Amino acid sequence: MRRHCELCEDPPNIKGIKVYQACEILDGNPCLPCQQHIALETEISVAKEALNNLLARRQNLRTEINYQHDPVIYRLPTELTARIFEAYVEIDPEEPDWETKETGSPLLLGSVCRPWRRIAWSSPQLWSHIHISIPTPEHRRSIDVPQEWIDRSAELPLSIYVKISCCDIWQVASPTGTYLPFIKMVNRYSHRWEDFRIQCYPNLLAMFSGDAQGAPLLRTMCLSIYEWDEVEVEDSYSIDSNESCAKPRPSHVELSRIQFKLVDINWNNITDATFYMNSICLDDCVVLLRQAPQLRNFVINGVEDPEQMGWQEQTFPQEPIIHHGLQRFTFWEYKGNNLELFFNSFAFPALTHLNVRNIADESLSSYIIALFTRSPTPRITHLDVTNAIRYDYQTLINILETTPFLPELSIPDVLTDAETLDFLRFLGATSIFNTSDDPRNHFLPKLQIITYLSAFNTWDVSFWEVLSQLFGPRGIDVHNSTTGRRPLKKISIIMGLDYFEDENPPVCLDREIVERLVELSQSGVIFDLNNSGTDLFKQSIQYHGMSI
């Protein structure tokens, strides 16, 4: 190992060691080497001071360069920059996978340059969005940082996102547990919770219960628990408060693997409710729709019938309940035999979006038709019944007759080739209508986009012919006051598999049909006609030596 001489060198890692004291052997004066050493030390001190001045100037110049070149600070007012920073640290409230997303850190913003740091440190709204992910007890720093953030957030409402992957209850709940101070800190600020989302194991959820002040500002609450065979969620979840505090009244609630009936909140103010992983039973769906008159968006992914006997008589009303607020309804993965009773229990006059998937009930189409017919003036603009309805030609017609305001249609690929052709012919036959009539008296008068996807190739002469007839016969004046044409803007037909290249694509051999399609294309209609990765519209035009 190389050693430093205490007399000859400045050891880099040894503090408090000074150069050998100058001698006085020449009539009380230092010897020549000592004099030279003293002079050199003086030069070094002057050089160090000059270097420090240069480094300081460089830092100031870099700060000025950053300011001049910064596309944000130099061009925007401080208030707008702070708002951009705030958007960076926020989590999208509509983000379905919020538990896997981490917010941007204001600490990272502050590390860019001095102006950014000055804005970040003086903007309390940046510190009101706190994302804590604690995978193991060893991540203690994850527990200390939130307190620093809250201290910088002034008294603003808080958005808190907690994800605890550790399931060791002793590490959390015991007096010496790693997380107990953190949980107490989060609870201490429940009166400032505005957006509270937590993902943890079931034995920890009840510990995030707030304090005596309750959660009067709470607007969004998302509770998600990990699946754990050792613990069942049987205890209710509530936020502590004194007698003078009302129950929380959030407007957005999302539950996953925790039952609706176990969450003790006021549901009257709910506008958006989402339930995953069988967190609500069919009877509770009825209860929620009764309790939440302001509900606009209702999402259910996984629902079962309750276990108790005779629940139907106690749940379903004698007369349909008219819910005037519901606009979007998503209903997936139902496993039961009471779907007809449920759909017959309601009317949704404001409904615009219906999404029903993965339901094994052969009569589902009749339930949906009855619901649309029962609901006064429905304006359905989005309908998705994937893997739910067993379509045939007539069933498809019957459902679409109740959705006159539908702007986009995806033709089910479960129809036979003959049924698909018949349906396209029906669209062509109904493309012209009297504009003075009620739109509900016509078949899809608002339709703009048609999509058809199939793994099989059916590009024969008949198929090309019906495509050219989708817009009705040529020569009809649709610019007069009473005659209208369905406002189709895009036809997307995709058949075959992309990884099977077709050496002889089935182009349209009829020149008149291609001319008609080109004419429509020039008027603004988009044709996406694809077969195994080949643009058949383009190929057909080239085949006949034409151009657009």
Coordinates of C-alpha atoms in Angstrom, one line a residue:
M1 CA 0.0 0.0 0.0
R2 CA 1.3 3.4 -0.9
R3 CA 1.8 5.7 2.1
H4 CA 1.8 9.5 2.2
C5 CA 4.7 11.4 3.7
E6 CA 3.3 13.9 6.3
L7 CA 6.1 16.3 5.4
C8 CA 6.2 16.1 1.6
E9 CA 2.6 15.6 0.5
D10 CA -0.9 16.6 1.2
P11 CA -2.6 13.3 2.0
P12 CA -6.1 13.5 0.3
N13 CA -8.0 11.5 3.0
I14 CA -6.2 12.7 6.2
K15 CA -7.6 15.8 7.9
G16 CA -5.9 18.2 10.2
I17 CA -2.3 17.4 9.0
K18 CA -0.3 20.5 8.2
V19 CA 3.0 21.0 6.3
Y20 CA 6.2 20.8 8.3
Q21 CA 6.9 24.0 10.2
A22 CA 9.5 26.3 8.5
C23 CA 12.9 26.3 10.1
E24 CA 14.9 29.3 11.4
I25 CA 18.5 28.0 10.8
L26 CA 19.7 31.0 8.8
D27 CA 20.0 33.7 11.4
G28 CA 16.4 33.2 12.4
N29 CA 15.1 32.9 8.8
P30 CA 14.0 29.8 6.9
C31 CA 16.4 27.9 4.8
L32 CA 16.2 28.2 1.0
P33 CA 13.9 25.2 0.5
C34 CA 11.6 26.4 3.2
Q35 CA 11.5 29.8 1.6
Q36 CA 10.6 28.3 -1.8
H37 CA 7.9 26.2 -0.2
I38 CA 6.4 29.2 1.5
A39 CA 6.4 31.1 -1.8
L40 CA 4.8 28.1 -3.6
E41 CA 2.1 27.8 -0.9
T42 CA 1.3 31.5 -1.5
E43 CA 1.0 30.9 -5.3
I44 CA -1.2 27.9 -4.7
S45 CA -3.5 29.9 -2.5
V46 CA -3.8 32.6 -5.1
A47 CA -4.4 30.0 -7.8
K48 CA -7.1 28.3 -5.8
E49 CA -8.9 31.6 -5.2
A50 CA -8.7 32.4 -8.9
L51 CA -10.0 28.9 -9.7
N52 CA -12.9 29.3 -7.3
N53 CA -13.7 32.6 -8.9
L54 CA -13.7 31.0 -12.4
L55 CA -15.8 28.1 -11.2
A56 CA -18.3 30.5 -9.7
R57 CA -18.4 32.5 -13.0
R58 CA -18.9 29.2 -14.9
Q59 CA -21.8 28.3 -12.6
N60 CA -23.4 31.7 -13.2
L61 CA -22.9 31.5 -16.9
R62 CA -24.4 28.0 -17.0
T63 CA -27.4 29.3 -15.1
E64 CA -27.8 32.1 -17.6
I65 CA -27.4 29.7 -20.5
N66 CA -30.0 27.4 -19.0
Y67 CA -32.3 30.3 -18.6
Q68 CA -31.8 31.6 -22.2
H69 CA -32.1 28.1 -23.8
D70 CA -34.9 26.8 -21.6
P71 CA -38.0 26.5 -23.7
V72 CA -40.2 26.6 -20.6
I73 CA -38.8 29.2 -18.2
Y74 CA -37.6 31.7 -20.8
R75 CA -40.9 31.8 -22.7
L76 CA -43.6 31.2 -20.2
P77 CA -44.7 33.1 -17.1
T78 CA -43.9 31.5 -13.8
E79 CA -47.5 30.7 -13.0
L80 CA -47.9 28.7 -16.3
T81 CA -44.7 26.9 -15.7
A82 CA -45.8 25.9 -12.2
R83 CA -49.1 24.5 -13.7
I84 CA -47.1 22.4 -16.2
F85 CA -45.0 21.1 -13.4
E86 CA -48.2 20.2 -11.5
A87 CA -49.5 18.3 -14.5
Y88 CA -46.2 16.3 -14.5
V89 CA -46.7 15.1 -10.9
E90 CA -50.4 14.4 -11.2
I91 CA -51.9 11.0 -11.9
D92 CA -54.7 10.9 -14.4
P93 CA -57.9 10.3 -12.4
E94 CA -59.2 8.3 -15.3
E95 CA -56.2 6.0 -15.4
P96 CA -57.5 2.5 -14.7
D97 CA -54.0 1.1 -13.8
W98 CA -53.2 3.9 -11.3
E99 CA -51.6 1.4 -8.9
T100 CA -48.9 0.6 -11.4
K101 CA -48.1 4.2 -12.3
E102 CA -45.8 6.4 -10.4
T103 CA -46.1 10.2 -10.4
G104 CA -43.3 12.4 -11.5
S105 CA -41.2 13.7 -8.6
P106 CA -40.9 17.4 -7.9
L107 CA -37.4 16.5 -6.6
L108 CA -36.5 15.6 -10.1
L109 CA -37.9 18.9 -11.4
G110 CA -35.8 20.7 -8.9
S111 CA -32.6 18.9 -9.9
V112 CA -32.7 20.4 -13.5
C113 CA -31.5 23.9 -12.8
R114 CA -31.9 26.8 -10.3
P115 CA -34.9 28.4 -11.9
W116 CA -36.8 25.1 -12.0
R117 CA -35.8 24.4 -8.4
R118 CA -37.0 27.8 -7.3
I119 CA -40.4 27.3 -8.9
A120 CA -40.7 23.7 -7.6
W121 CA -39.8 24.6 -4.1
S122 CA -42.2 27.6 -4.0
S123 CA -45.2 25.7 -5.5
P124 CA -47.0 23.8 -2.7
Q125 CA -49.4 22.2 -5.3
L126 CA -46.5 20.1 -6.6
W127 CA -46.1 18.5 -3.2
S128 CA -49.8 17.7 -2.7
H129 CA -49.6 14.6 -5.0
I130 CA -47.9 11.8 -3.0
H131 CA -47.2 8.4 -4.4
I132 CA -45.8 5.8 -1.9
S133 CA -44.7 2.4 -3.0
I134 CA -43.3 0.1 -0.3
P135 CA -42.4 -3.3 -1.5
T136 CA -40.4 -4.4 1.5
P137 CA -39.7 -3.2 5.1
E138 CA -36.2 -2.3 4.0
H139 CA -37.5 0.7 2.0
R140 CA -37.6 2.9 5.0
R141 CA -36.8 6.0 3.0
S142 CA -40.1 5.6 1.3
I143 CA -41.7 6.3 4.7
D144 CA -39.6 9.4 5.5
V145 CA -40.1 11.2 2.3
P146 CA -43.9 11.7 2.4
Q147 CA -43.7 13.8 5.6
E148 CA -41.3 16.1 3.9
W149 CA -43.6 16.4 0.9
I150 CA -46.6 17.1 3.1
D151 CA -44.7 19.8 5.0
R152 CA -44.1 21.6 1.7
S153 CA -47.7 21.3 0.5
A154 CA -49.0 24.0 2.9
E155 CA -52.6 23.3 3.7
L156 CA -53.7 22.1 0.2
P157 CA -55.9 19.1 -0.3
L158 CA -53.9 15.9 -0.7
S159 CA -53.8 13.2 -3.4
I160 CA -52.3 10.2 -1.7
Y161 CA -51.5 6.9 -3.5
V162 CA -50.3 4.1 -1.3
K163 CA -49.0 0.7 -2.5
I164 CA -47.8 -1.8 0.1
S165 CA -46.6 -5.1 -1.2
C166 CA -45.4 -6.4 2.1
C167 CA -47.9 -8.7 3.8
D168 CA -46.1 -9.2 7.2
I169 CA -48.7 -7.8 9.7
W170 CA -46.0 -7.7 12.4
Q171 CA -43.9 -5.4 10.3
V172 CA -46.8 -3.1 10.0
A173 CA -49.1 -3.3 13.0
S174 CA -46.8 -4.0 15.9
P175 CA -45.6 -1.0 18.1
T176 CA -42.1 -1.4 16.7
G177 CA -43.3 -2.2 13.2
T178 CA -41.6 -0.5 10.3
Y179 CA -44.7 1.1 8.8
L180 CA -46.8 2.1 11.8
P181 CA -45.4 5.6 12.0
F182 CA -46.1 6.0 8.3
I183 CA -49.7 4.8 8.6
K184 CA -50.2 7.2 11.6
M185 CA -48.8 10.0 9.6
V186 CA -51.2 9.3 6.6
N187 CA -54.2 9.0 9.0
R188 CA -53.3 12.3 10.7
Y189 CA -54.0 14.2 7.5
S190 CA -57.3 12.5 6.6
H191 CA -59.1 15.9 6.9
R192 CA -57.0 16.9 3.8
W193 CA -57.6 13.8 1.8
E194 CA -59.1 14.7 -1.6
D195 CA -58.0 11.7 -3.7
F196 CA -57.1 8.6 -1.6
R197 CA -56.1 5.4 -3.3
I198 CA -54.6 2.4 -1.6
Q199 CA -53.5 -1.1 -2.7
C200 CA -52.4 -3.5 0.0
Y201 CA -53.2 -6.8 1.7
P202 CA -56.5 -7.2 3.4
N203 CA -55.0 -7.2 6.9
L204 CA -53.7 -3.7 6.4
L205 CA -56.6 -1.9 4.8
A206 CA -58.6 -1.2 8.0
M207 CA -55.5 0.5 9.5
F208 CA -55.8 3.5 7.0
S209 CA -58.8 4.8 8.9
G210 CA -58.1 8.5 9.2
D211 CA -58.5 10.4 12.5
A212 CA -61.3 12.1 14.4
Q213 CA -61.6 14.9 11.9
G214 CA -62.8 12.4 9.2
A215 CA -62.4 13.0 5.5
P216 CA -64.7 15.9 4.6
L217 CA -62.8 16.7 1.4
L218 CA -62.7 13.2 0.0
R219 CA -63.8 13.1 -3.7
T220 CA -62.0 10.0 -5.0
M221 CA -61.5 6.7 -3.1
C222 CA -59.9 3.6 -4.7
L223 CA -59.5 0.5 -2.5
S224 CA -57.7 -2.5 -4.0
I225 CA -56.5 -5.5 -2.0
Y226 CA -54.2 -8.3 -3.0
E227 CA -55.6 -11.8 -3.2
W228 CA -54.4 -13.7 -0.1
D229 CA -55.8 -17.1 0.9
E230 CA -54.8 -16.7 4.6
V231 CA -57.1 -13.7 5.2
E232 CA -60.7 -13.0 4.1
V233 CA -62.1 -9.5 3.9
E234 CA -64.9 -9.6 6.4
D235 CA -64.5 -6.4 8.4
S236 CA -66.0 -3.3 7.0
Y237 CA -63.9 -0.3 5.9
S238 CA -64.7 3.0 7.4
I239 CA -62.9 6.3 8.2
D240 CA -62.9 7.3 11.8
S241 CA -64.5 10.5 12.8
N242 CA -66.2 12.1 15.8
E243 CA -69.9 12.4 16.1
S244 CA -70.0 15.8 14.6
C245 CA -68.4 14.6 11.3
A246 CA -70.5 13.2 8.6
K247 CA -69.5 10.1 6.6
P248 CA -67.3 10.7 3.6
R249 CA -69.2 11.6 0.4
P250 CA -66.9 10.8 -2.5
S251 CA -68.0 11.3 -6.1
H252 CA -65.6 8.6 -7.5
V253 CA -65.3 5.2 -6.0
E254 CA -63.3 2.2 -7.3
L255 CA -63.3 -1.2 -5.4
S256 CA -61.3 -4.3 -6.2
R257 CA -61.7 -7.5 -4.1
I258 CA -63.6 -5.7 -1.3
Q259 CA -67.3 -5.9 -1.2
F260 CA -69.5 -2.9 -1.8
K261 CA -71.5 -3.6 1.4
L262 CA -68.4 -3.5 3.5
V263 CA -67.5 0.1 2.6
D264 CA -69.1 2.5 5.0
I265 CA -69.5 5.8 3.1
N266 CA -72.4 7.9 1.9
W267 CA -73.2 6.8 -1.6
N268 CA -75.6 9.5 -2.4
N269 CA -73.0 11.7 -4.1
I270 CA -71.4 9.1 -6.3
T271 CA -71.1 10.0 -10.0
D272 CA -68.6 7.3 -11.0
A273 CA -68.5 3.8 -9.5
T274 CA -66.2 0.9 -10.7
F275 CA -66.2 -2.6 -9.2
Y276 CA -63.6 -5.2 -10.1
M277 CA -63.1 -8.9 -9.1
N278 CA -66.6 -9.7 -7.8
S279 CA -66.6 -6.8 -5.4
I280 CA -70.4 -6.3 -5.9
C281 CA -73.3 -8.8 -6.1
L282 CA -76.3 -8.3 -8.3
D283 CA -78.6 -7.3 -5.5
D284 CA -76.1 -4.6 -4.4
C285 CA -76.1 -3.3 -8.0
V286 CA -79.8 -2.5 -7.5
V287 CA -79.1 -1.0 -4.0
L288 CA -76.5 1.3 -5.5
L289 CA -78.6 2.5 -8.3
R290 CA -81.3 3.3 -5.8
Q291 CA -78.9 5.2 -3.5
A292 CA -77.0 7.1 -6.1
P293 CA -79.3 9.3 -8.2
Q294 CA -76.3 11.2 -9.6
L295 CA -74.5 8.1 -10.9
R296 CA -73.3 8.7 -14.4
N297 CA -70.7 6.0 -15.0
F298 CA -71.3 2.5 -13.7
V299 CA -68.6 -0.1 -14.4
I300 CA -68.9 -3.7 -13.2
N301 CA -66.2 -6.3 -14.1
G302 CA -67.1 -9.5 -12.3
V303 CA -70.5 -9.9 -10.6
E304 CA -72.4 -12.8 -9.0
D305 CA -75.7 -13.6 -7.4
P306 CA -75.8 -13.4 -3.6
E307 CA -75.6 -16.6 -1.6
Q308 CA -78.7 -16.2 0.5
M309 CA -82.0 -17.7 -0.6
G310 CA -85.0 -15.6 -1.6
W311 CA -83.1 -12.5 -2.3
Q312 CA -84.9 -11.8 -5.5
E313 CA -88.2 -10.9 -3.8
Q314 CA -86.4 -8.5 -1.5
T315 CA -84.3 -6.8 -4.2
F316 CA -86.1 -6.3 -7.5
P317 CA -88.9 -3.7 -7.7
Q318 CA -92.4 -4.3 -8.9
E319 CA -92.2 -1.5 -11.4
P320 CA -89.1 -0.3 -13.3
I321 CA -87.0 2.4 -11.6
I322 CA -86.2 5.3 -13.8
H323 CA -82.6 6.4 -13.2
H324 CA -82.3 9.8 -14.9
G325 CA -78.5 10.2 -14.5
L326 CA -76.8 7.0 -15.8
Q327 CA -75.0 7.7 -19.1
R328 CA -72.4 4.9 -19.3
F329 CA -73.0 1.3 -18.2
T330 CA -70.4 -1.5 -18.4
F331 CA -71.5 -4.9 -17.3
W332 CA -68.9 -7.8 -17.7
E333 CA -68.5 -11.3 -16.5
Y334 CA -71.9 -12.1 -14.9
K335 CA -72.3 -15.6 -13.5
G336 CA -75.9 -16.1 -12.5
N337 CA -79.5 -16.6 -13.8
N338 CA -81.2 -13.4 -12.9
L339 CA -80.1 -11.1 -15.6
E340 CA -83.7 -10.6 -17.0
L341 CA -84.9 -9.5 -13.6
F342 CA -82.1 -7.0 -13.3
F343 CA -82.6 -5.4 -16.7
N344 CA -86.3 -5.3 -16.3
S345 CA -85.9 -3.4 -13.1
F346 CA -84.7 -0.1 -14.7
A347 CA -85.1 2.5 -17.4
F348 CA -82.1 4.7 -18.3
P349 CA -83.3 7.6 -20.4
A350 CA -79.9 9.3 -20.4
L351 CA -77.9 6.2 -21.4
T352 CA -75.5 6.7 -24.3
H353 CA -72.9 3.9 -23.8
L354 CA -73.7 0.3 -23.1
N355 CA -70.9 -2.3 -22.9
V356 CA -71.9 -5.9 -22.1
R357 CA -69.3 -8.7 -22.4
N358 CA -68.8 -12.4 -21.5
I359 CA -72.3 -13.3 -20.5
A360 CA -73.9 -16.7 -21.3
D361 CA -77.5 -15.8 -21.6
E362 CA -79.2 -16.6 -25.0
S363 CA -82.0 -14.1 -24.3
L364 CA -79.7 -11.2 -23.6
S365 CA -80.6 -9.4 -26.9
S366 CA -84.3 -9.4 -25.9
Y367 CA -83.4 -7.8 -22.5
I368 CA -81.4 -5.1 -24.1
I369 CA -84.1 -4.3 -26.7
A370 CA -86.6 -4.2 -23.9
L371 CA -84.4 -1.8 -21.9
F372 CA -83.9 0.5 -24.9
T373 CA -87.6 0.5 -25.7
R374 CA -88.6 1.0 -22.0
S375 CA -86.2 4.0 -21.6
P376 CA -87.8 7.2 -22.9
T377 CA -85.7 8.9 -25.7
P378 CA -82.5 6.9 -25.3
R379 CA -79.6 8.2 -27.4
I380 CA -77.2 5.2 -27.6
T381 CA -74.0 6.3 -29.3
H382 CA -71.8 3.3 -28.3
L383 CA -72.9 -0.3 -28.1
D384 CA -70.5 -3.2 -27.4
V385 CA -71.9 -6.7 -26.7
T386 CA -68.8 -8.7 -27.3
N387 CA -69.1 -12.4 -26.4
A388 CA -72.5 -11.8 -25.0
I389 CA -75.1 -11.9 -27.8
R390 CA -75.4 -14.8 -30.2
Y391 CA -76.1 -12.8 -33.3
D392 CA -78.0 -13.7 -36.4
Y393 CA -79.2 -11.4 -39.1
Q394 CA -82.6 -10.7 -37.6
T395 CA -81.3 -10.2 -34.0
L396 CA -78.8 -7.6 -35.3
I397 CA -81.5 -5.8 -37.1
N398 CA -83.8 -5.8 -34.1
I399 CA -81.2 -4.4 -31.8
L400 CA -80.0 -1.7 -34.2
E401 CA -83.5 -0.5 -34.8
T402 CA -83.5 0.7 -31.2
T403 CA -80.3 2.7 -31.6
P404 CA -80.9 5.3 -34.2
F405 CA -78.2 7.6 -32.9
L406 CA -75.3 5.1 -33.2
P407 CA -72.4 6.8 -35.1
E408 CA -70.2 3.7 -35.4
L409 CA -71.0 0.1 -36.1
S410 CA -68.8 -3.0 -36.0
I411 CA -70.5 -5.8 -37.8
P412 CA -70.2 -9.1 -35.8
D413 CA -68.0 -11.7 -37.4
V414 CA -70.2 -14.4 -36.1
L415 CA -72.7 -13.8 -39.0
T416 CA -72.5 -16.1 -41.9
D417 CA -71.2 -14.8 -45.2
A418 CA -74.8 -14.8 -46.5
E419 CA -76.1 -12.9 -43.5
T420 CA -73.3 -10.3 -43.8
L421 CA -74.2 -9.7 -47.4
D422 CA -77.9 -9.4 -46.5
F423 CA -77.1 -6.9 -43.8
L424 CA -75.0 -4.8 -46.0
R425 CA -77.7 -4.8 -48.6
F426 CA -80.2 -3.7 -46.0
L427 CA -77.9 -0.8 -45.1
G428 CA -77.8 0.2 -48.7
A429 CA -81.6 0.0 -49.0
T430 CA -82.1 2.2 -46.0
S431 CA -79.4 4.8 -46.8
I432 CA -81.8 7.4 -48.2
F433 CA -84.5 8.8 -45.9
N434 CA -86.8 11.8 -45.4
T435 CA -85.1 14.4 -43.2
S436 CA -88.4 15.8 -42.0
D437 CA -89.2 12.5 -40.1
D438 CA -88.1 11.7 -36.6
P439 CA -84.7 10.0 -36.8
R440 CA -86.0 7.2 -34.5
N441 CA -88.2 6.2 -37.4
H442 CA -85.2 5.4 -39.6
F443 CA -82.5 2.7 -39.5
L444 CA -79.1 4.1 -38.3
P445 CA -79.6 7.6 -39.9
K446 CA -76.5 9.0 -38.0
L447 CA -74.1 6.2 -38.9
Q448 CA -70.7 7.4 -40.0
I449 CA -68.3 4.5 -39.7
I450 CA -68.7 0.8 -40.6
T451 CA -66.1 -1.8 -39.5
Y452 CA -66.0 -5.4 -40.4
L453 CA -63.1 -7.8 -39.3
S454 CA -62.9 -11.4 -40.3
A455 CA -60.2 -14.0 -40.5
F456 CA -61.8 -15.4 -43.6
N457 CA -61.7 -14.1 -47.2
T458 CA -65.0 -13.3 -48.8
W459 CA -64.0 -10.8 -51.5
D460 CA -66.3 -12.1 -54.3
V461 CA -68.3 -10.2 -56.9
S462 CA -71.3 -10.0 -54.6
F463 CA -69.3 -8.4 -51.8
W464 CA -67.8 -5.7 -54.0
E465 CA -71.2 -5.0 -55.4
V466 CA -72.9 -4.4 -52.0
L467 CA -70.0 -2.1 -50.9
S468 CA -70.8 0.2 -53.8
Q469 CA -74.5 0.2 -52.8
L470 CA -74.0 1.2 -49.2
F471 CA -74.6 4.8 -50.1
G472 CA -77.8 4.1 -52.0
P473 CA -78.5 4.5 -55.7
R474 CA -76.6 7.1 -57.8
G475 CA -78.3 10.2 -59.1
I476 CA -80.5 11.0 -56.1
D477 CA -80.4 14.6 -55.1
V478 CA -79.6 14.7 -51.4
H479 CA -79.2 18.4 -51.2
N480 CA -82.9 19.3 -51.3
S481 CA -84.8 20.1 -48.1
T482 CA -86.4 16.7 -47.5
T483 CA -84.1 14.0 -48.8
G484 CA -81.1 12.9 -46.8
R485 CA -78.4 10.3 -47.0
R486 CA -76.8 8.3 -44.2
P487 CA -73.5 10.3 -43.5
L488 CA -71.0 7.5 -43.9
K489 CA -67.4 8.7 -43.7
K490 CA -65.4 5.6 -43.4
I491 CA -65.8 1.9 -44.5
S492 CA -63.2 -0.4 -43.0
I493 CA -63.3 -4.0 -44.2
I494 CA -60.3 -6.1 -43.0
M495 CA -60.2 -9.8 -43.9
G496 CA -57.6 -12.5 -43.8
L497 CA -54.5 -12.8 -41.6
D498 CA -51.7 -10.3 -42.1
Y499 CA -49.0 -12.9 -41.9
F500 CA -50.4 -14.8 -44.9
E501 CA -49.4 -12.7 -47.9
D502 CA -51.8 -13.1 -50.8
E503 CA -49.9 -13.3 -54.1
N504 CA -53.1 -12.9 -56.1
P505 CA -55.2 -10.4 -54.1
P506 CA -59.0 -10.5 -54.9
V507 CA -59.2 -7.1 -56.6
C508 CA -62.5 -5.8 -57.9
L509 CA -62.8 -6.8 -61.6
D510 CA -65.9 -4.6 -62.3
R511 CA -64.7 -1.2 -63.5
E512 CA -68.0 0.5 -62.8
I513 CA -67.9 -0.5 -59.2
V514 CA -64.4 0.8 -58.8
E515 CA -65.4 4.1 -60.5
R516 CA -68.2 4.4 -58.0
L517 CA -65.9 3.8 -55.1
V518 CA -63.4 6.3 -56.5
E519 CA -66.2 8.9 -56.9
L520 CA -67.1 8.4 -53.3
S521 CA -63.5 8.6 -52.2
Q522 CA -63.1 11.9 -54.0
S523 CA -66.1 13.2 -52.1
G524 CA -64.4 12.5 -48.8
V525 CA -65.3 8.9 -47.9
I526 CA -62.4 6.8 -46.6
F527 CA -62.1 3.2 -47.8
D528 CA -59.9 0.9 -45.8
L529 CA -60.3 -2.4 -47.7
N530 CA -57.7 -4.8 -46.6
N531 CA -57.0 -8.5 -47.4
S532 CA -54.1 -10.2 -45.6
G533 CA -52.2 -6.9 -45.5
T534 CA -53.0 -5.8 -49.0
D535 CA -54.8 -2.6 -49.8
L536 CA -57.5 -3.9 -52.2
F537 CA -58.9 -0.5 -53.0
K538 CA -55.5 0.7 -54.2
Q539 CA -54.8 -2.5 -56.0
S540 CA -58.2 -2.4 -57.8
I541 CA -57.6 1.2 -58.9
Q542 CA -54.2 0.2 -60.3
Y543 CA -55.7 -2.9 -62.0
H544 CA -58.0 -0.7 -64.1
G545 CA -55.4 1.9 -64.8
M546 CA -57.2 4.5 -62.8
S547 CA -56.1 7.1 -60.2
I548 CA -57.8 9.2 -57.5

